[in-house]
PDB file of C-alpha atoms in Angstrom:
ATOM      1  CA  ASP A 151      89.370  94.804  90.761  1.00 51.00           C
ATOM      2  CA  ALA A 152      85.802  96.679  89.848  1.00 64.00           C
ATOM      3  CA  GLY A 153      86.064  96.951  86.189  1.00 92.00           C
ATOM      4  CA  ILE A 154      89.736  96.970  85.269  1.00 96.00           C
ATOM      5  CA  THR A 155      91.826  95.015  83.964  1.00 97.00           C
ATOM      6  CA  GLN A 156      95.951  96.291  82.903  1.00 98.00           C
ATOM      7  CA  SER A 157      97.801  94.653  80.151  1.00 97.00           C
ATOM      8  CA  PRO A 158     100.073  92.944  80.351  1.00 98.00           C
ATOM      9  CA  ARG A 159     100.368  91.879  83.965  1.00 97.00           C
ATOM     10  CA  HIS A 160     103.694  91.069  82.332  1.00 97.00           C
ATOM     11  CA  LYS A 161     106.642  92.108  80.802  1.00 97.00           C
ATOM     12  CA  VAL A 162     110.475  91.917  80.251  1.00 98.00           C
ATOM     13  CA  THR A 163     111.787  94.602  77.872  1.00 97.00           C
ATOM     14  CA  GLU A 164     115.584  95.779  77.096  1.00 97.00           C
ATOM     15  CA  THR A 165     116.796  99.070  77.467  1.00 97.00           C
ATOM     16  CA  GLY A 166     115.975 101.555  74.444  1.00 97.00           C
ATOM     17  CA  THR A 167     113.199 100.096  73.357  1.00 97.00           C
ATOM     18  CA  PRO A 168     108.849 101.759  73.500  1.00 96.00           C
ATOM     19  CA  VAL A 169     106.734 100.141  75.903  1.00 97.00           C
ATOM     20  CA  THR A 170     103.145 100.411  76.296  1.00 98.00           C
ATOM     21  CA  LEU A 171     101.118  99.621  79.051  1.00 98.00           C
ATOM     22  CA  ARG A 172      97.290  99.451  78.655  1.00 98.00           C
ATOM     23  CA  CYS A 173      94.415 100.322  81.009  1.00 98.00           C
ATOM     24  CA  HIS A 174      91.023  99.728  80.575  1.00 98.00           C
ATOM     25  CA  GLN A 175      87.940 100.413  82.700  1.00 97.00           C
ATOM     26  CA  THR A 176      84.628  99.333  82.511  1.00 96.00           C
ATOM     27  CA  GLU A 177      82.894 101.649  85.622  1.00 94.00           C
ATOM     28  CA  ASN A 178      82.655 105.328  83.239  1.00 94.00           C
ATOM     29  CA  HIS A 179      84.717 106.938  85.631  1.00 93.00           C
ATOM     30  CA  ARG A 180      85.958 109.794  84.955  1.00 92.00           C
ATOM     31  CA  TYR A 181      89.459 110.275  86.229  1.00 93.00           C
ATOM     32  CA  MET A 182      92.038 107.437  85.568  1.00 95.00           C
ATOM     33  CA  TYR A 183      95.641 107.798  86.914  1.00 96.00           C
ATOM     34  CA  TRP A 184      99.034 105.504  86.147  1.00 98.00           C
ATOM     35  CA  TYR A 185     100.875 104.834  89.725  1.00 97.00           C
ATOM     36  CA  ARG A 186     104.608 103.156  89.841  1.00 97.00           C
ATOM     37  CA  GLN A 187     105.092 101.073  92.758  1.00 96.00           C
ATOM     38  CA  ASP A 188     108.721 100.775  94.445  1.00 94.00           C
ATOM     39  CA  PRO A 189     110.713  99.643  97.221  1.00 87.00           C
ATOM     40  CA  GLY A 190     111.053 103.084  99.277  1.00 81.00           C
ATOM     41  CA  HIS A 191     109.092 105.336  97.912  1.00 83.00           C
ATOM     42  CA  GLY A 192     105.415 103.539  98.077  1.00 85.00           C
ATOM     43  CA  LEU A 193     103.112 104.963  95.427  1.00 93.00           C
ATOM     44  CA  ARG A 194     104.078 107.653  92.699  1.00 95.00           C
ATOM     45  CA  LEU A 195     101.967 109.628  90.423  1.00 95.00           C
ATOM     46  CA  ILE A 196     103.262 109.232  86.993  1.00 97.00           C
ATOM     47  CA  HIS A 197     100.301 110.855  84.903  1.00 96.00           C
ATOM     48  CA  TYR A 198      96.151 111.323  85.177  1.00 95.00           C
ATOM     49  CA  SER A 199      93.698 112.099  82.998  1.00 95.00           C
ATOM     50  CA  TYR A 200      90.008 114.182  83.937  1.00 92.00           C
ATOM     51  CA  GLY A 201      88.649 113.119  80.842  1.00 92.00           C
ATOM     52  CA  VAL A 202      88.607 111.996  77.032  1.00 94.00           C
ATOM     53  CA  LYS A 203      92.110 113.989  75.562  1.00 93.00           C
ATOM     54  CA  ASP A 204      92.792 115.767  79.289  1.00 94.00           C
ATOM     55  CA  THR A 205      95.818 114.286  80.594  1.00 95.00           C
ATOM     56  CA  ASP A 206      98.265 116.019  83.356  1.00 94.00           C
ATOM     57  CA  LYS A 207     101.514 115.148  84.977  1.00 94.00           C
ATOM     58  CA  GLY A 208     102.173 113.441  87.962  1.00 93.00           C
ATOM     59  CA  GLU A 209     104.977 113.039  90.229  1.00 91.00           C
ATOM     60  CA  VAL A 210     107.125 111.161  88.762  1.00 95.00           C
ATOM     61  CA  SER A 211     105.967 111.971  84.840  1.00 95.00           C
ATOM     62  CA  ASP A 212     109.748 112.320  83.244  1.00 96.00           C
ATOM     63  CA  GLY A 213     110.357 109.498  80.614  1.00 96.00           C
ATOM     64  CA  TYR A 214     106.239 109.139  80.101  1.00 98.00           C
ATOM     65  CA  SER A 215     103.765 110.005  77.821  1.00 97.00           C
ATOM     66  CA  VAL A 216      99.272 109.028  78.236  1.00 98.00           C
ATOM     67  CA  SER A 217      97.258 108.701  75.626  1.00 97.00           C
ATOM     68  CA  ARG A 218      93.206 108.617  76.566  1.00 97.00           C
ATOM     69  CA  SER A 219      91.539 108.639  73.502  1.00 96.00           C
ATOM     70  CA  LYS A 220      88.013 107.045  74.655  1.00 96.00           C
ATOM     71  CA  THR A 221      87.254 106.593  78.391  1.00 96.00           C
ATOM     72  CA  GLU A 222      87.314 103.372  79.310  1.00 97.00           C
ATOM     73  CA  ASP A 223      90.827 103.313  77.668  1.00 98.00           C
ATOM     74  CA  PHE A 224      94.119 104.824  79.573  1.00 98.00           C
ATOM     75  CA  LEU A 225      98.174 104.087  77.604  1.00 98.00           C
ATOM     76  CA  LEU A 226     101.216 104.190  79.467  1.00 98.00           C
ATOM     77  CA  THR A 227     103.433 104.512  77.539  1.00 98.00           C
ATOM     78  CA  LEU A 228     107.606 104.405  77.985  1.00 97.00           C
ATOM     79  CA  GLU A 229     109.156 105.939  74.582  1.00 93.00           C
ATOM     80  CA  SER A 230     112.608 104.434  75.298  1.00 96.00           C
ATOM     81  CA  ALA A 231     112.208 102.514  78.628  1.00 97.00           C
ATOM     82  CA  THR A 232     115.112 102.235  80.909  1.00 97.00           C
ATOM     83  CA  SER A 233     116.232 100.271  84.110  1.00 97.00           C
ATOM     84  CA  SER A 234     114.930 102.819  86.484  1.00 96.00           C
ATOM     85  CA  GLN A 235     111.687 102.239  84.665  1.00 98.00           C
ATOM     86  CA  THR A 236     111.548  98.665  86.365  1.00 98.00           C
ATOM     87  CA  SER A 237     108.807  98.741  88.638  1.00 97.00           C
ATOM     88  CA  VAL A 238     104.987  97.526  89.123  1.00 97.00           C
ATOM     89  CA  TYR A 239     102.298 100.215  87.612  1.00 98.00           C
ATOM     90  CA  PHE A 240      99.348 100.290  88.694  1.00 98.00           C
ATOM     91  CA  CYS A 241      96.068 102.228  86.797  1.00 97.00           C
ATOM     92  CA  ALA A 242      93.209 103.255  88.754  1.00 96.00           C
ATOM     93  CA  ILE A 243      90.168 104.658  88.258  1.00 95.00           C
ATOM     94  CA  SER A 244      87.635 107.613  90.331  1.00 92.00           C
ATOM     95  CA  GLU A 245      84.765 109.427  90.195  1.00 86.00           C
ATOM     96  CA  ARG A 246      85.914 111.591  92.275  1.00 73.00           C
ATOM     97  CA  ARG A 247      82.114 111.681  94.333  1.00 67.00           C
ATOM     98  CA  GLU A 248      83.501 111.960  97.497  1.00 68.00           C
ATOM     99  CA  GLY A 249      85.726 115.049  97.035  1.00 68.00           C
ATOM    100  CA  PRO A 250      89.707 115.788  95.792  1.00 71.00           C
ATOM    101  CA  GLY A 251      91.307 112.848  95.042  1.00 72.00           C
ATOM    102  CA  GLY A 252      87.816 110.442  95.626  1.00 77.00           C
ATOM    103  CA  ASP A 253      88.089 107.377  96.663  1.00 85.00           C
ATOM    104  CA  GLN A 254      90.350 105.155  93.833  1.00 92.00           C
ATOM    105  CA  TYR A 255      89.695 101.470  92.800  1.00 94.00           C
ATOM    106  CA  PHE A 256      92.862  99.914  91.380  1.00 96.00           C
ATOM    107  CA  GLY A 257      93.750  97.033  88.635  1.00 96.00           C
ATOM    108  CA  PRO A 258      96.144  94.327  89.467  1.00 96.00           C
ATOM    109  CA  GLY A 259      99.673  95.698  88.732  1.00 97.00           C
ATOM    110  CA  THR A 260     101.794  94.960  85.772  1.00 98.00           C
ATOM    111  CA  ARG A 261     105.029  93.915  86.289  1.00 97.00           C
ATOM    112  CA  LEU A 262     107.634  95.474  84.211  1.00 98.00           C
ATOM    113  CA  LEU A 263     111.144  94.351  83.691  1.00 98.00           C
ATOM    114  CA  VAL A 264     114.022  96.098  82.272  1.00 97.00           C
ATOM    115  CA  LEU A 265     116.953  94.624  81.153  1.00 96.00           C
TER     116      LEU A 265
ATOM    117  CA  SER B  92     106.603 114.818  97.471  1.00 47.00           C
ATOM    118  CA  GLN B  93     105.942 112.239 100.059  1.00 51.00           C
ATOM    119  CA  GLN B  94     102.393 113.811 102.800  1.00 65.00           C
ATOM    120  CA  GLY B  95     101.348 110.872 104.676  1.00 72.00           C
ATOM    121  CA  GLU B  96     103.732 108.665 106.482  1.00 82.00           C
ATOM    122  CA  GLU B  97     103.175 106.203 107.893  1.00 85.00           C
ATOM    123  CA  ASP B  98     103.885 104.592 111.418  1.00 85.00           C
ATOM    124  CA  PRO B  99     105.131 101.464 112.043  1.00 91.00           C
ATOM    125  CA  GLN B 100     106.984 100.209 108.922  1.00 91.00           C
ATOM    126  CA  ALA B 101     105.445  96.585 110.535  1.00 94.00           C
ATOM    127  CA  LEU B 102     103.533  95.606 112.642  1.00 95.00           C
ATOM    128  CA  SER B 103     103.177  91.879 114.079  1.00 96.00           C
ATOM    129  CA  ILE B 104     100.317  90.410 115.966  1.00 96.00           C
ATOM    130  CA  GLN B 105      98.401  87.984 116.864  1.00 97.00           C
ATOM    131  CA  GLU B 106      95.127  86.681 115.823  1.00 97.00           C
ATOM    132  CA  GLY B 107      92.619  88.417 117.622  1.00 97.00           C
ATOM    133  CA  GLU B 108      94.473  91.446 118.794  1.00 97.00           C
ATOM    134  CA  ASN B 109      93.827  95.146 117.965  1.00 97.00           C
ATOM    135  CA  ALA B 110      96.054  96.334 115.140  1.00 97.00           C
ATOM    136  CA  THR B 111      96.716 100.295 115.501  1.00 97.00           C
ATOM    137  CA  MET B 112      98.452 102.271 112.522  1.00 96.00           C
ATOM    138  CA  ASN B 113      99.233 105.712 112.588  1.00 96.00           C
ATOM    139  CA  CYS B 114      99.805 108.573 109.175  1.00 95.00           C
ATOM    140  CA  SER B 115     100.876 111.732 110.014  1.00 95.00           C
ATOM    141  CA  TYR B 116     101.041 114.558 107.079  1.00 93.00           C
ATOM    142  CA  LYS B 117     102.482 117.619 106.417  1.00 90.00           C
ATOM    143  CA  THR B 118      99.488 120.320 104.946  1.00 87.00           C
ATOM    144  CA  SER B 119      96.388 120.866 105.138  1.00 89.00           C
ATOM    145  CA  ILE B 120      94.495 118.722 103.626  1.00 90.00           C
ATOM    146  CA  ASN B 121      90.244 117.626 102.104  1.00 90.00           C
ATOM    147  CA  ASN B 122      90.325 114.102 102.947  1.00 92.00           C
ATOM    148  CA  LEU B 123      92.819 111.794 104.012  1.00 94.00           C
ATOM    149  CA  GLN B 124      91.983 107.965 102.880  1.00 94.00           C
ATOM    150  CA  TRP B 125      93.226 104.011 103.439  1.00 96.00           C
ATOM    151  CA  TYR B 126      93.809 101.685 101.176  1.00 96.00           C
ATOM    152  CA  ARG B 127      94.706  97.393 101.551  1.00 97.00           C
ATOM    153  CA  GLN B 128      96.620  96.008  99.801  1.00 96.00           C
ATOM    154  CA  ASN B 129      97.480  92.544  99.234  1.00 95.00           C
ATOM    155  CA  SER B 130     100.733  91.394  97.904  1.00 92.00           C
ATOM    156  CA  GLY B 131     100.996  91.013  94.575  1.00 88.00           C
ATOM    157  CA  ARG B 132      97.668  92.987  93.960  1.00 92.00           C
ATOM    158  CA  GLY B 133      96.154  96.035  93.335  1.00 93.00           C
ATOM    159  CA  LEU B 134      95.564  98.517  96.408  1.00 95.00           C
ATOM    160  CA  VAL B 135      91.503  98.153  97.914  1.00 95.00           C
ATOM    161  CA  HIS B 136      90.386 101.175  98.921  1.00 95.00           C
ATOM    162  CA  LEU B 137      89.273 100.978 102.836  1.00 96.00           C
ATOM    163  CA  ILE B 138      87.493 104.467 104.032  1.00 95.00           C
ATOM    164  CA  LEU B 139      87.568 107.927 103.808  1.00 94.00           C
ATOM    165  CA  ILE B 140      87.467 110.416 106.200  1.00 95.00           C
ATOM    166  CA  ARG B 141      86.757 114.120 105.175  1.00 93.00           C
ATOM    167  CA  SER B 142      89.090 116.616 107.572  1.00 93.00           C
ATOM    168  CA  ASN B 143      86.130 118.090 108.936  1.00 94.00           C
ATOM    169  CA  GLU B 144      85.092 114.618 110.824  1.00 96.00           C
ATOM    170  CA  ARG B 145      86.957 113.371 113.836  1.00 97.00           C
ATOM    171  CA  GLU B 146      86.388 109.279 114.144  1.00 98.00           C
ATOM    172  CA  LYS B 147      84.596 107.472 111.683  1.00 97.00           C
ATOM    173  CA  HIS B 148      83.633 103.505 111.736  1.00 96.00           C
ATOM    174  CA  SER B 149      83.424 100.430 108.998  1.00 95.00           C
ATOM    175  CA  GLY B 150      83.187  97.620 110.831  1.00 96.00           C
ATOM    176  CA  ARG B 151      86.123  96.213 112.088  1.00 97.00           C
ATOM    177  CA  LEU B 152      87.728  99.478 110.912  1.00 97.00           C
ATOM    178  CA  ARG B 153      88.079 102.250 112.758  1.00 98.00           C
ATOM    179  CA  VAL B 154      90.069 106.416 112.129  1.00 98.00           C
ATOM    180  CA  THR B 155      90.249 108.732 113.164  1.00 98.00           C
ATOM    181  CA  LEU B 156      91.791 112.434 112.474  1.00 97.00           C
ATOM    182  CA  ASP B 157      93.706 115.033 114.275  1.00 97.00           C
ATOM    183  CA  THR B 158      93.954 118.276 112.059  1.00 95.00           C
ATOM    184  CA  SER B 159      95.547 119.995 114.987  1.00 95.00           C
ATOM    185  CA  LYS B 160      98.414 117.503 115.309  1.00 95.00           C
ATOM    186  CA  LYS B 161      98.177 116.613 111.295  1.00 95.00           C
ATOM    187  CA  SER B 162      97.763 113.073 112.075  1.00 96.00           C
ATOM    188  CA  SER B 163      95.220 109.958 112.048  1.00 97.00           C
ATOM    189  CA  SER B 164      95.180 106.163 113.084  1.00 97.00           C
ATOM    190  CA  LEU B 165      93.702 103.534 111.817  1.00 98.00           C
ATOM    191  CA  LEU B 166      92.676 100.674 113.973  1.00 98.00           C
ATOM    192  CA  ILE B 167      91.469  97.308 113.220  1.00 98.00           C
ATOM    193  CA  THR B 168      90.030  95.122 115.984  1.00 97.00           C
ATOM    194  CA  ALA B 169      89.754  91.297 116.745  1.00 97.00           C
ATOM    195  CA  SER B 170      92.113  90.872 113.229  1.00 97.00           C
ATOM    196  CA  ARG B 171      92.179  88.030 111.765  1.00 97.00           C
ATOM    197  CA  ALA B 172      95.196  86.059 109.196  1.00 96.00           C
ATOM    198  CA  ALA B 173      93.185  87.749 106.746  1.00 96.00           C
ATOM    199  CA  ASP B 174      94.193  90.934 107.498  1.00 97.00           C
ATOM    200  CA  THR B 175      97.321  90.320 106.856  1.00 97.00           C
ATOM    201  CA  ALA B 176      98.882  93.565 104.105  1.00 97.00           C
ATOM    202  CA  SER B 177     100.272  96.483 103.463  1.00 96.00           C
ATOM    203  CA  TYR B 178      98.118  99.149 104.935  1.00 96.00           C
ATOM    204  CA  PHE B 179      98.180 103.420 102.845  1.00 95.00           C
ATOM    205  CA  CYS B 180      97.660 106.004 103.739  1.00 95.00           C
ATOM    206  CA  ALA B 181      96.496 108.625 101.132  1.00 94.00           C
ATOM    207  CA  THR B 182      95.420 112.361 101.898  1.00 92.00           C
ATOM    208  CA  ALA B 183      93.723 114.995  99.317  1.00 88.00           C
ATOM    209  CA  PRO B 184      95.517 118.137  99.352  1.00 81.00           C
ATOM    210  CA  GLY B 185      93.142 120.584 100.471  1.00 74.00           C
ATOM    211  CA  ARG B 186      94.908 123.442  98.152  1.00 66.00           C
ATOM    212  CA  GLY B 187      97.383 122.412  95.224  1.00 58.00           C
ATOM    213  CA  SER B 188      98.195 118.673  93.808  1.00 57.00           C
ATOM    214  CA  GLN B 189      95.442 119.382  90.755  1.00 69.00           C
ATOM    215  CA  GLY B 190      93.219 117.466  94.028  1.00 73.00           C
ATOM    216  CA  ASN B 191      95.163 114.125  93.643  1.00 87.00           C
ATOM    217  CA  LEU B 192      95.926 111.869  96.016  1.00 90.00           C
ATOM    218  CA  ILE B 193      99.757 111.354  97.859  1.00 90.00           C
ATOM    219  CA  PHE B 194      99.957 107.750  99.251  1.00 92.00           C
ATOM    220  CA  GLY B 195     102.948 107.204 101.847  1.00 91.00           C
ATOM    221  CA  LYS B 196     105.116 104.294 101.530  1.00 91.00           C
ATOM    222  CA  GLY B 197     102.901 101.671 104.401  1.00 93.00           C
ATOM    223  CA  THR B 198     103.012  99.552 106.888  1.00 94.00           C
ATOM    224  CA  LYS B 199     103.392  96.410 106.397  1.00 95.00           C
ATOM    225  CA  LEU B 200     100.708  94.205 108.970  1.00 97.00           C
ATOM    226  CA  SER B 201     101.534  90.390 109.687  1.00 97.00           C
ATOM    227  CA  VAL B 202      98.902  88.849 111.830  1.00 97.00           C
ATOM    228  CA  LYS B 203      99.498  85.557 113.035  1.00 96.00           C
ATOM    229  CA  PRO B 204      97.528  82.633 113.402  1.00 92.00           C
TER     230      PRO B 204
END
């Protein structure tokens, strides 16, 4: 998991509470991504960042917000968690040296359970 | 929006045999990538093949790309128990999607010792 950490690694929370997941990289990569992985759906992009303070929505962005105030940190916030947001969340980084999409490097994941 | 679809969904083979997984996609691509995911871990990038390439090798991995059929295959030769994992294809569309990858649902490979 090349220089990418995610915190927390596991979290149990209740419906309606805010939750923030953190992704930290030491690779100085420009692009950072948040995905969720669910059985039967594979990996789906939530939000991504193409630079400090530059973020955009992915395929499943409803109910999520992100912030990137430093190159190394990308935060994912669930403003008011719902049971449908129970999932495994992965952060990824890329420099896109190989072209669009780039070869991405993934963090270890965060397991989130919303009761 | 699912771009890549892997086939089969699950594959079980004996150690030493070859494993072949296929990926089909719908729209034009800039490149196609394969990733591996061991149980409970993040994805690991294996190989990237560009739209103007037809075949690429990396160790025991061989990837082919047929843009006319919009399909790719991943061949793992002389498989080992350690190859047991889920394998995902991901496409970087030629246009749109802001250049982001779109992942398939994966093939679960089980290699029995």
